[in-house]
């Protein structure tokens, strides 16, 4: 995974500002805005980890559930024609639409052919 770091199941982007001579990033895949910066990669990673630890501590202090990246569901807008085709295709195979899309996505990400699936 390029230009990303991971800590406690959170992902942080990595960017560099040549004008400011600083590395910076933000936590990705959640709605809360959590940013961090550092003068080098070591300090950037430390800042990222500190930002995550601070976020989790604040959530605990306020008794709120921290946001988690990748909840396991997402919405995809495919248009009514493709939606209809997929629903009919799933029904013909005796599976629900979620199963059809999950299987197709898994195969695609593995580089497998979707032909004759």
Short mmCIF file of C-alpha atoms in Angstrom, two decimals:
data_model
loop_
_atom_site.label_atom_id
_atom_site.label_comp_id
_atom_site.label_asym_id
_atom_site.label_seq_id
_atom_site.Cartn_x
_atom_site.Cartn_y
_atom_site.Cartn_z
CA UNK A 1 0.00 0.00 0.00
CA UNK A 2 1.76 3.16 -1.16
CA UNK A 3 1.73 6.40 0.80
CA UNK A 4 -0.16 4.92 3.74
CA UNK A 5 0.71 3.75 7.23
CA UNK A 6 -1.33 1.64 9.60
CA UNK A 7 -1.73 1.68 13.38
CA UNK A 8 -4.44 -0.01 15.46
CA UNK A 9 -6.56 -0.72 12.36
CA UNK A 10 -6.46 2.95 11.29
CA UNK A 11 -4.81 4.13 8.09
CA UNK A 12 -2.97 7.41 7.67
CA UNK A 13 -2.06 9.08 4.41
CA UNK A 14 1.49 10.31 3.79
CA UNK A 15 2.17 13.56 1.94
CA UNK A 16 5.12 15.92 1.66
CA UNK A 17 5.08 19.69 1.28
CA UNK A 18 8.23 20.85 -0.46
CA UNK A 19 7.31 24.48 0.30
CA UNK A 20 7.06 23.83 4.04
CA UNK A 21 9.63 21.00 4.13
CA UNK A 22 7.28 18.86 6.21
CA UNK A 23 5.54 15.51 6.00
CA UNK A 24 1.85 15.51 6.84
CA UNK A 25 -1.19 13.27 6.63
CA UNK A 26 -4.64 12.51 7.89
CA UNK A 27 -6.49 9.45 9.08
CA UNK A 28 -8.38 7.97 6.14
CA UNK A 29 -11.65 6.04 5.86
CA UNK A 30 -13.41 7.73 8.78
CA UNK A 31 -15.48 10.92 8.91
CA UNK A 32 -13.60 12.54 11.80
CA UNK A 33 -10.75 14.78 10.70
CA UNK A 34 -7.55 13.66 12.40
CA UNK A 35 -4.36 15.16 11.00
CA UNK A 36 -0.70 14.79 11.90
CA UNK A 37 2.69 16.02 10.74
CA UNK A 38 6.40 15.48 11.21
CA UNK A 39 9.77 16.70 9.98
CA UNK A 40 10.81 13.20 8.89
CA UNK A 41 9.28 9.77 8.49
CA UNK A 42 10.08 8.73 12.07
CA UNK A 43 8.42 11.82 13.57
CA UNK A 44 5.50 11.53 11.12
CA UNK A 45 4.83 7.95 12.26
CA UNK A 46 5.09 8.99 15.92
CA UNK A 47 2.67 11.88 15.31
CA UNK A 48 0.23 9.53 13.54
CA UNK A 49 0.31 7.04 16.40
CA UNK A 50 -0.08 9.81 18.98
CA UNK A 51 -3.07 11.21 17.05
CA UNK A 52 -4.77 7.79 17.04
CA UNK A 53 -4.05 7.23 20.74
CA UNK A 54 -5.39 10.72 21.58
CA UNK A 55 -8.52 10.11 19.49
CA UNK A 56 -9.22 6.79 21.20
CA UNK A 57 -8.59 8.30 24.65
CA UNK A 58 -10.95 11.20 23.90
CA UNK A 59 -13.65 8.80 22.73
CA UNK A 60 -13.27 6.77 25.91
CA UNK A 61 -13.33 9.92 28.07
CA UNK A 62 -16.54 11.11 26.35
CA UNK A 63 -18.06 7.60 26.39
CA UNK A 64 -18.54 7.58 22.63
CA UNK A 65 -17.82 4.78 20.21
CA UNK A 66 -14.74 5.55 18.08
CA UNK A 67 -15.30 5.46 14.35
CA UNK A 68 -13.93 2.36 12.71
CA UNK A 69 -12.74 2.23 9.15
CA UNK A 70 -14.33 -0.41 6.95
CA UNK A 71 -17.53 -1.32 8.79
CA UNK A 72 -18.24 -4.08 6.30
CA UNK A 73 -20.89 -2.32 4.26
CA UNK A 74 -20.91 0.44 1.69
CA UNK A 75 -23.32 1.92 -0.83
CA UNK A 76 -22.66 1.68 -4.52
CA UNK A 77 -24.64 3.67 -7.07
CA UNK A 78 -24.89 1.52 -10.17
CA UNK A 79 -27.91 2.93 -11.98
CA UNK A 80 -31.31 1.31 -12.30
CA UNK A 81 -30.48 -0.82 -15.37
CA UNK A 82 -27.41 -2.47 -13.81
CA UNK A 83 -29.25 -2.85 -10.49
CA UNK A 84 -32.07 -4.69 -12.27
CA UNK A 85 -29.66 -6.91 -14.24
CA UNK A 86 -27.74 -7.83 -11.09
CA UNK A 87 -30.90 -8.58 -9.11
CA UNK A 88 -32.25 -10.83 -11.86
CA UNK A 89 -28.86 -12.53 -12.28
CA UNK A 90 -28.71 -13.20 -8.52
CA UNK A 91 -32.25 -14.56 -8.46
CA UNK A 92 -31.50 -16.92 -11.36
CA UNK A 93 -28.58 -18.32 -9.36
CA UNK A 94 -30.53 -18.59 -6.11
CA UNK A 95 -28.47 -16.06 -4.16
CA UNK A 96 -29.22 -12.61 -2.82
CA UNK A 97 -27.77 -9.45 -4.31
CA UNK A 98 -25.27 -8.97 -1.45
CA UNK A 99 -23.85 -12.46 -2.00
CA UNK A 100 -23.59 -11.90 -5.75
CA UNK A 101 -21.75 -8.59 -5.37
CA UNK A 102 -19.49 -9.89 -2.58
CA UNK A 103 -18.49 -12.94 -4.62
CA UNK A 104 -17.88 -10.84 -7.75
CA UNK A 105 -15.78 -8.31 -5.83
CA UNK A 106 -13.70 -11.03 -4.16
CA UNK A 107 -13.02 -12.69 -7.51
CA UNK A 108 -12.15 -9.38 -9.15
CA UNK A 109 -9.70 -8.42 -6.39
CA UNK A 110 -8.02 -11.83 -6.66
CA UNK A 111 -7.59 -11.24 -10.39
CA UNK A 112 -9.93 -14.09 -11.27
CA UNK A 113 -12.10 -14.00 -14.35
CA UNK A 114 -15.74 -13.15 -13.85
CA UNK A 115 -16.64 -14.99 -17.06
CA UNK A 116 -18.97 -17.94 -16.47
CA UNK A 117 -19.19 -17.13 -12.77
#
